[in-house]
PDB file of C-alpha atoms and ligand atoms in Angstrom:
ATOM      1  CA  MET A1322      -1.610   5.172   2.309  1.00  0.00           C
ATOM      2  CA  LYS A1323       2.082   4.851   3.007  1.00  0.00           C
ATOM      3  CA  LEU A1324       2.575   2.162   5.603  1.00  0.00           C
ATOM      4  CA  LEU A1325       5.574   0.103   6.707  1.00  0.00           C
ATOM      5  CA  ALA A1326       5.121  -3.402   8.096  1.00  0.00           C
ATOM      6  CA  PRO A1327       8.375  -4.976   9.309  1.00  0.00           C
ATOM      7  CA  SER A1328       8.257  -8.765   8.958  1.00  0.00           C
ATOM      8  CA  LEU A1329       9.236 -10.639  12.098  1.00  0.00           C
ATOM      9  CA  LEU A1330      10.462 -13.643  10.087  1.00  0.00           C
ATOM     10  CA  SER A1331      13.973 -12.218   9.848  1.00  0.00           C
ATOM     11  CA  ALA A1332      14.175 -11.237  13.536  1.00  0.00           C
ATOM     12  CA  ASP A1333      16.402 -12.740  16.203  1.00  0.00           C
ATOM     13  CA  PHE A1334      13.870 -14.849  18.117  1.00  0.00           C
ATOM     14  CA  VAL A1335      16.145 -15.192  21.127  1.00  0.00           C
ATOM     15  CA  ASN A1336      15.692 -11.472  21.641  1.00  0.00           C
ATOM     16  CA  LEU A1337      12.020 -11.262  20.738  1.00  0.00           C
ATOM     17  CA  ASN A1338      11.192  -8.979  23.646  1.00  0.00           C
ATOM     18  CA  LEU A1339      13.851  -6.469  22.638  1.00  0.00           C
ATOM     19  CA  VAL A1340      12.866  -6.681  18.960  1.00  0.00           C
ATOM     20  CA  ILE A1341       9.200  -5.976  19.752  1.00  0.00           C
ATOM     21  CA  GLN A1342      10.217  -3.089  21.983  1.00  0.00           C
ATOM     22  CA  ILE A1343      12.207  -1.533  19.133  1.00  0.00           C
ATOM     23  CA  VAL A1344       9.217  -1.918  16.811  1.00  0.00           C
ATOM     24  CA  ASN A1345       6.889  -0.394  19.424  1.00  0.00           C
ATOM     25  CA  GLU A1346       9.101   2.666  19.758  1.00  0.00           C
ATOM     26  CA  SER A1347       9.605   3.035  15.995  1.00  0.00           C
ATOM     27  CA  PRO A1348       7.528   4.691  13.262  1.00  0.00           C
ATOM     28  CA  ALA A1349       6.616   1.241  11.877  1.00  0.00           C
ATOM     29  CA  ASP A1350       2.871   1.043  11.220  1.00  0.00           C
ATOM     30  CA  TRP A1351       2.137  -2.685  11.493  1.00  0.00           C
ATOM     31  CA  LEU A1352       3.993  -5.867  12.409  1.00  0.00           C
ATOM     32  CA  HIS A1353       3.854  -8.517   9.658  1.00  0.00           C
ATOM     33  CA  LEU A1354       3.719 -12.140  10.835  1.00  0.00           C
ATOM     34  CA  ASP A1355       4.473 -14.957   8.401  1.00  0.00           C
ATOM     35  CA  ILE A1356       2.853 -18.282   9.246  1.00  0.00           C
ATOM     36  CA  MET A1357       4.251 -21.187   7.188  1.00  0.00           C
ATOM     37  CA  ASP A1358       3.171 -24.806   7.391  1.00  0.00           C
ATOM     38  CA  GLY A1359       5.848 -26.633   5.385  1.00  0.00           C
ATOM     39  CA  VAL A1360       3.132 -27.741   2.914  1.00  0.00           C
ATOM     40  CA  PHE A1361       1.948 -24.643   1.085  1.00  0.00           C
ATOM     41  CA  VAL A1362       5.512 -23.344   1.207  1.00  0.00           C
ATOM     42  CA  PRO A1363       8.747 -25.308   1.642  1.00  0.00           C
ATOM     43  CA  ASN A1364       9.458 -23.837   5.064  1.00  0.00           C
ATOM     44  CA  ILE A1365       8.032 -23.783   8.596  1.00  0.00           C
ATOM     45  CA  SER A1366       8.130 -20.526  10.536  1.00  0.00           C
ATOM     46  CA  PHE A1367       6.380 -20.145  13.894  1.00  0.00           C
ATOM     47  CA  GLY A1368       2.982 -20.759  15.407  1.00  0.00           C
ATOM     48  CA  PHE A1369       0.667 -19.893  18.265  1.00  0.00           C
ATOM     49  CA  PRO A1370       3.108 -19.828  21.215  1.00  0.00           C
ATOM     50  CA  VAL A1371       5.213 -17.183  19.464  1.00  0.00           C
ATOM     51  CA  LEU A1372       2.079 -15.328  18.423  1.00  0.00           C
ATOM     52  CA  ALA A1373       0.876 -15.277  22.043  1.00  0.00           C
ATOM     53  CA  ALA A1374       4.142 -13.690  23.133  1.00  0.00           C
ATOM     54  CA  VAL A1375       3.998 -11.152  20.317  1.00  0.00           C
ATOM     55  CA  GLN A1376       0.384 -10.234  21.076  1.00  0.00           C
ATOM     56  CA  LYS A1377       1.245  -9.665  24.719  1.00  0.00           C
ATOM     57  CA  HIS A1378       3.992  -7.146  23.979  1.00  0.00           C
ATOM     58  CA  CYS A1379       3.360  -5.624  20.561  1.00  0.00           C
ATOM     59  CA  GLN A1380       1.503  -2.314  20.400  1.00  0.00           C
ATOM     60  CA  LYS A1381       1.303  -2.223  16.595  1.00  0.00           C
ATOM     61  CA  PRO A1382      -1.519  -3.811  14.582  1.00  0.00           C
ATOM     62  CA  LEU A1383      -0.714  -7.429  13.709  1.00  0.00           C
ATOM     63  CA  ASP A1384      -0.793  -8.253  10.003  1.00  0.00           C
ATOM     64  CA  VAL A1385      -0.947 -12.035   9.694  1.00  0.00           C
ATOM     65  CA  HIS A1386       0.084 -13.641   6.400  1.00  0.00           C
ATOM     66  CA  LEU A1387      -1.028 -17.275   6.250  1.00  0.00           C
ATOM     67  CA  MET A1388       1.121 -19.383   3.942  1.00  0.00           C
ATOM     68  CA  ILE A1389      -0.772 -22.522   4.886  1.00  0.00           C
ATOM     69  CA  VAL A1390      -3.180 -24.974   3.273  1.00  0.00           C
ATOM     70  CA  GLU A1391      -6.743 -25.119   4.615  1.00  0.00           C
ATOM     71  CA  PRO A1392      -6.478 -21.785   6.442  1.00  0.00           C
ATOM     72  CA  ASP A1393     -10.158 -22.013   7.510  1.00  0.00           C
ATOM     73  CA  ARG A1394      -9.156 -24.480  10.204  1.00  0.00           C
ATOM     74  CA  TYR A1395      -7.175 -21.827  12.068  1.00  0.00           C
ATOM     75  CA  ILE A1396      -8.704 -18.461  11.226  1.00  0.00           C
ATOM     76  CA  SER A1397     -10.688 -18.078  14.468  1.00  0.00           C
ATOM     77  CA  LYS A1398      -7.560 -18.924  16.444  1.00  0.00           C
ATOM     78  CA  PHE A1399      -5.561 -16.216  14.652  1.00  0.00           C
ATOM     79  CA  ALA A1400      -8.374 -13.766  15.366  1.00  0.00           C
ATOM     80  CA  GLU A1401      -8.183 -14.709  19.066  1.00  0.00           C
ATOM     81  CA  TYR A1402      -4.472 -13.993  18.977  1.00  0.00           C
ATOM     82  CA  GLY A1403      -5.209 -10.391  18.075  1.00  0.00           C
ATOM     83  CA  ALA A1404      -4.723 -10.306  14.289  1.00  0.00           C
ATOM     84  CA  GLN A1405      -6.121  -7.123  12.759  1.00  0.00           C
ATOM     85  CA  TYR A1406      -5.485  -8.289   9.213  1.00  0.00           C
ATOM     86  CA  ILE A1407      -5.490 -11.908   8.075  1.00  0.00           C
ATOM     87  CA  SER A1408      -4.376 -12.666   4.534  1.00  0.00           C
ATOM     88  CA  VAL A1409      -4.945 -16.072   2.996  1.00  0.00           C
ATOM     89  CA  HIS A1410      -3.417 -17.236  -0.264  1.00  0.00           C
ATOM     90  CA  TYR A1411      -5.602 -17.297  -3.354  1.00  0.00           C
ATOM     91  CA  GLU A1412      -3.762 -20.486  -4.352  1.00  0.00           C
ATOM     92  CA  ALA A1413      -4.640 -22.207  -1.045  1.00  0.00           C
ATOM     93  CA  CYS A1414      -8.383 -21.481  -0.917  1.00  0.00           C
ATOM     94  CA  ILE A1415     -10.962 -23.496  -2.825  1.00  0.00           C
ATOM     95  CA  HIS A1416     -13.862 -21.478  -1.408  1.00  0.00           C
ATOM     96  CA  LEU A1417     -12.140 -18.128  -1.136  1.00  0.00           C
ATOM     97  CA  HIS A1418     -15.351 -16.116  -0.827  1.00  0.00           C
ATOM     98  CA  ARG A1419     -16.461 -18.206   2.155  1.00  0.00           C
ATOM     99  CA  THR A1420     -13.046 -17.870   3.774  1.00  0.00           C
ATOM    100  CA  ILE A1421     -13.154 -14.088   3.385  1.00  0.00           C
ATOM    101  CA  GLN A1422     -16.640 -13.915   4.929  1.00  0.00           C
ATOM    102  CA  ASN A1423     -15.382 -16.041   7.787  1.00  0.00           C
ATOM    103  CA  ILE A1424     -12.508 -13.619   8.494  1.00  0.00           C
ATOM    104  CA  ARG A1425     -14.856 -10.609   8.253  1.00  0.00           C
ATOM    105  CA  SER A1426     -17.344 -12.209  10.662  1.00  0.00           C
ATOM    106  CA  LEU A1427     -14.606 -12.277  13.303  1.00  0.00           C
ATOM    107  CA  ASN A1428     -14.127  -8.515  12.953  1.00  0.00           C
ATOM    108  CA  VAL A1429     -10.754  -8.951  11.293  1.00  0.00           C
ATOM    109  CA  HIS A1430      -9.783  -7.236   8.029  1.00  0.00           C
ATOM    110  CA  PRO A1431      -9.635  -9.898   5.311  1.00  0.00           C
ATOM    111  CA  GLY A1432      -6.795  -9.953   2.796  1.00  0.00           C
ATOM    112  CA  VAL A1433      -5.779 -12.130  -0.143  1.00  0.00           C
ATOM    113  CA  ALA A1434      -2.159 -12.873  -1.017  1.00  0.00           C
ATOM    114  CA  ILE A1435      -1.165 -13.906  -4.532  1.00  0.00           C
ATOM    115  CA  ASN A1436       2.014 -15.599  -5.691  1.00  0.00           C
ATOM    116  CA  PRO A1437       4.226 -13.987  -8.348  1.00  0.00           C
ATOM    117  CA  HIS A1438       2.735 -16.158 -11.122  1.00  0.00           C
ATOM    118  CA  THR A1439      -0.898 -15.469 -10.180  1.00  0.00           C
ATOM    119  CA  SER A1440      -2.613 -12.808 -12.262  1.00  0.00           C
ATOM    120  CA  VAL A1441      -4.290  -9.916 -10.426  1.00  0.00           C
ATOM    121  CA  HIS A1442      -7.235 -10.310 -12.819  1.00  0.00           C
ATOM    122  CA  LEU A1443      -8.235 -13.441 -10.912  1.00  0.00           C
ATOM    123  CA  LEU A1444      -9.235 -11.141  -8.050  1.00  0.00           C
ATOM    124  CA  GLU A1445     -11.923  -9.445 -10.134  1.00  0.00           C
ATOM    125  CA  ASP A1446     -14.821 -11.113  -8.288  1.00  0.00           C
ATOM    126  CA  ILE A1447     -13.410 -10.851  -4.773  1.00  0.00           C
ATOM    127  CA  ILE A1448     -11.689  -7.452  -4.761  1.00  0.00           C
ATOM    128  CA  ALA A1449     -14.777  -5.561  -3.508  1.00  0.00           C
ATOM    129  CA  ASP A1450     -15.020  -7.897  -0.496  1.00  0.00           C
ATOM    130  CA  ILE A1451     -11.477  -7.573   0.808  1.00  0.00           C
ATOM    131  CA  ASP A1452      -9.475  -4.925   2.650  1.00  0.00           C
ATOM    132  CA  LEU A1453      -5.998  -5.874   1.454  1.00  0.00           C
ATOM    133  CA  VAL A1454      -4.196  -7.573  -1.413  1.00  0.00           C
ATOM    134  CA  CYS A1455      -0.751  -8.895  -0.583  1.00  0.00           C
ATOM    135  CA  LEU A1456       1.234  -9.012  -3.826  1.00  0.00           C
ATOM    136  CA  MET A1457       4.080 -11.459  -3.368  1.00  0.00           C
ATOM    137  CA  SER A1458       7.166  -9.945  -4.940  1.00  0.00           C
ATOM    138  CA  VAL A1459       9.192 -13.107  -4.221  1.00  0.00           C
ATOM    139  CA  ASN A1460       8.116 -16.738  -4.133  1.00  0.00           C
ATOM    140  CA  PRO A1461       6.757 -17.195  -0.601  1.00  0.00           C
ATOM    141  CA  GLY A1462       8.626 -19.230   1.965  1.00  0.00           C
ATOM    142  CA  PHE A1463      11.824 -17.387   2.769  1.00  0.00           C
ATOM    143  CA  GLY A1464      13.096 -13.965   3.717  1.00  0.00           C
ATOM    144  CA  GLY A1465      15.999 -12.240   2.023  1.00  0.00           C
ATOM    145  CA  GLN A1466      15.124 -13.099  -1.596  1.00  0.00           C
ATOM    146  CA  LYS A1467      15.514 -10.891  -4.657  1.00  0.00           C
ATOM    147  CA  PHE A1468      12.593  -8.644  -5.605  1.00  0.00           C
ATOM    148  CA  ILE A1469      10.756  -9.692  -8.808  1.00  0.00           C
ATOM    149  CA  ASP A1470      10.461  -6.671 -11.120  1.00  0.00           C
ATOM    150  CA  ASN A1471       7.204  -7.828 -12.751  1.00  0.00           C
ATOM    151  CA  THR A1472       5.539  -6.700  -9.495  1.00  0.00           C
ATOM    152  CA  TYR A1473       5.492  -3.069 -10.718  1.00  0.00           C
ATOM    153  CA  LYS A1474       3.207  -4.047 -13.602  1.00  0.00           C
ATOM    154  CA  LYS A1475       0.978  -5.977 -11.195  1.00  0.00           C
ATOM    155  CA  ILE A1476       0.641  -2.960  -8.890  1.00  0.00           C
ATOM    156  CA  GLU A1477      -0.594  -0.860 -11.816  1.00  0.00           C
ATOM    157  CA  GLN A1478      -3.063  -3.543 -12.922  1.00  0.00           C
ATOM    158  CA  LEU A1479      -4.311  -4.038  -9.378  1.00  0.00           C
ATOM    159  CA  LYS A1480      -4.734  -0.303  -8.799  1.00  0.00           C
ATOM    160  CA  ASN A1481      -6.908  -0.102 -11.927  1.00  0.00           C
ATOM    161  CA  LEU A1482      -8.983  -3.079 -10.793  1.00  0.00           C
ATOM    162  CA  ILE A1483      -9.475  -1.531  -7.335  1.00  0.00           C
ATOM    163  CA  ILE A1484     -10.688   1.734  -8.860  1.00  0.00           C
ATOM    164  CA  GLN A1485     -12.878  -0.031 -11.411  1.00  0.00           C
ATOM    165  CA  LYS A1486     -14.576  -2.193  -8.757  1.00  0.00           C
ATOM    166  CA  ASN A1487     -14.828   0.600  -6.194  1.00  0.00           C
ATOM    167  CA  SER A1488     -12.819  -1.482  -3.725  1.00  0.00           C
ATOM    168  CA  LYS A1489     -11.181  -0.176  -0.555  1.00  0.00           C
ATOM    169  CA  ALA A1490      -8.424  -2.798  -0.642  1.00  0.00           C
ATOM    170  CA  LEU A1491      -4.911  -1.700   0.256  1.00  0.00           C
ATOM    171  CA  ILE A1492      -2.036  -2.899  -1.922  1.00  0.00           C
ATOM    172  CA  GLU A1493       0.690  -4.575   0.127  1.00  0.00           C
ATOM    173  CA  ILE A1494       4.040  -5.619  -1.331  1.00  0.00           C
ATOM    174  CA  ASP A1495       5.801  -8.543   0.299  1.00  0.00           C
ATOM    175  CA  GLY A1496       9.334  -9.673  -0.508  1.00  0.00           C
ATOM    176  CA  GLY A1497      12.631  -8.040  -1.386  1.00  0.00           C
ATOM    177  CA  VAL A1498      11.602  -4.555  -0.297  1.00  0.00           C
ATOM    178  CA  ASP A1499      14.483  -2.268   0.675  1.00  0.00           C
ATOM    179  CA  VAL A1500      15.506   1.395   0.739  1.00  0.00           C
ATOM    180  CA  TYR A1501      16.352   1.241  -2.965  1.00  0.00           C
ATOM    181  CA  ASN A1502      12.902   0.249  -4.245  1.00  0.00           C
ATOM    182  CA  ALA A1503      10.563   1.453  -1.450  1.00  0.00           C
ATOM    183  CA  GLN A1504       9.896   4.888  -2.903  1.00  0.00           C
ATOM    184  CA  ALA A1505       9.292   3.585  -6.427  1.00  0.00           C
ATOM    185  CA  LEU A1506       6.824   0.991  -5.112  1.00  0.00           C
ATOM    186  CA  ILE A1507       4.812   3.638  -3.276  1.00  0.00           C
ATOM    187  CA  LYS A1508       4.907   5.938  -6.312  1.00  0.00           C
ATOM    188  CA  THR A1509       3.583   3.080  -8.474  1.00  0.00           C
ATOM    189  CA  GLY A1510       0.590   2.655  -6.145  1.00  0.00           C
ATOM    190  CA  ALA A1511       1.554   0.450  -3.205  1.00  0.00           C
ATOM    191  CA  ASP A1512       0.043   1.291   0.207  1.00  0.00           C
ATOM    192  CA  VAL A1513       1.870  -1.077   2.556  1.00  0.00           C
ATOM    193  CA  LEU A1514       5.451  -2.304   2.281  1.00  0.00           C
ATOM    194  CA  VAL A1515       6.528  -5.430   4.140  1.00  0.00           C
ATOM    195  CA  ALA A1516      10.225  -5.498   4.980  1.00  0.00           C
ATOM    196  CA  GLY A1517      11.976  -8.431   6.627  1.00  0.00           C
ATOM    197  CA  ASN A1518      15.653  -8.644   5.871  1.00  0.00           C
ATOM    198  CA  SER A1519      16.016  -4.914   5.199  1.00  0.00           C
ATOM    199  CA  VAL A1520      14.830  -4.278   8.786  1.00  0.00           C
ATOM    200  CA  PHE A1521      15.676  -7.218  11.044  1.00  0.00           C
ATOM    201  CA  GLY A1522      18.699  -8.306   9.054  1.00  0.00           C
ATOM    202  CA  GLN A1523      20.358  -4.959   9.809  1.00  0.00           C
ATOM    203  CA  LYS A1524      22.592  -4.218  12.779  1.00  0.00           C
ATOM    204  CA  ASP A1525      20.648  -1.106  13.750  1.00  0.00           C
ATOM    205  CA  ILE A1526      16.979  -2.130  13.449  1.00  0.00           C
ATOM    206  CA  ALA A1527      15.596   1.198  14.643  1.00  0.00           C
ATOM    207  CA  ARG A1528      17.675   3.077  12.075  1.00  0.00           C
ATOM    208  CA  ALA A1529      16.619   0.709   9.289  1.00  0.00           C
ATOM    209  CA  ILE A1530      12.930   1.322  10.110  1.00  0.00           C
ATOM    210  CA  HIS A1531      13.484   5.090  10.178  1.00  0.00           C
ATOM    211  CA  GLN A1532      15.273   5.050   6.820  1.00  0.00           C
ATOM    212  CA  LEU A1533      12.594   2.937   5.149  1.00  0.00           C
ATOM    213  CA  LYS A1534       9.792   5.040   6.582  1.00  0.00           C
ATOM    214  CA  GLU A1535      11.579   8.165   5.348  1.00  0.00           C
ATOM    215  CA  GLU A1536      11.820   6.706   1.817  1.00  0.00           C
ATOM    216  CA  ILE A1537       8.150   5.747   1.856  1.00  0.00           C
ATOM    217  CA  THR A1538       6.881   9.124   3.021  1.00  0.00           C
ATOM    218  CA  LYS A1539       9.139  11.256   0.803  1.00  0.00           C
ATOM    219  CA  PRO A1540       6.998  13.752  -1.122  1.00  0.00           C
TER     220      PRO A1540
HETATM  221  C1  DX5 B2675       8.139 -14.450   2.429  1.00  0.00           C
HETATM  222  C2  DX5 B2675       7.369 -13.730   3.483  1.00  0.00           C
HETATM  223  C3  DX5 B2675       7.813 -12.336   3.682  1.00  0.00           C
HETATM  224  C4  DX5 B2675       9.230 -12.207   4.165  1.00  0.00           C
HETATM  225  C5  DX5 B2675       9.783 -10.999   3.490  1.00  0.00           C
HETATM  226  O1  DX5 B2675       7.523 -15.642   2.144  1.00  0.00           O
HETATM  227  O2  DX5 B2675       5.994 -13.671   3.149  1.00  0.00           O
HETATM  228  O3  DX5 B2675       6.947 -11.604   4.533  1.00  0.00           O
HETATM  229  O4  DX5 B2675       9.358 -12.076   5.539  1.00  0.00           O
HETATM  230  O5  DX5 B2675      11.129 -10.975   3.724  1.00  0.00           O
HETATM  231  P1  DX5 B2675      12.133 -10.032   2.943  1.00  0.00           P
HETATM  232  O6  DX5 B2675      11.666  -8.619   3.157  1.00  0.00           O
HETATM  233  O7  DX5 B2675      13.438 -10.336   3.572  1.00  0.00           O
HETATM  234  O8  DX5 B2675      12.075 -10.426   1.489  1.00  0.00           O
HETATM  235 ZN1   ZN B2676       4.680 -12.230   4.353  1.00  0.00          ZN
END
């Protein structure tokens, strides 16, 4: 798959309505929502009131990335707010298998995000149960950081694991994605590219989405 998921984190929240409208009218596939608690990551983003507003107006599937400790406490609430994908961090879940079952039971696609230092091999016994792996290509917490090149190797390793375990999981890349690396990431095996600063940090958001989507879908 070749999907683009703009990340709202870098958007101008004063103009949320306009931003969502641009995304709705664009070839973006999903909208990526970063939830940060100031504990798992050294930053706080936004919570349920913003999510409610987004759900009301956004016509794209909502891809929720939980950068929070004890995600189980809030999973049903995120499902209520219309999440189609919920990714929890491997590093934040003691009983990851239970958490994944919990997400699945709410008819939401479960995903697991891993930090740059976390080996993809640790997913060996969960990969068949999940629909998405979010490979962090920056240390989570902030938009606009530099892409970590080791991610290419991790995509290849993850692709092999997915094939070996007969998993249907999509490979999502999150952090530092732009028009210069998008095509190479897809060619290496990525399915979904998250893009924050390279979309919402640009003057012409619609054009930025078009350009990224063009890079991703290039034959
Ligand atoms: C980082 C978040 C990302 C972030 C990506 O912790 O998980 O989704 O929005 O932003 P860029 O694309 O600017 O690196
Ligand atoms: Zn994210």
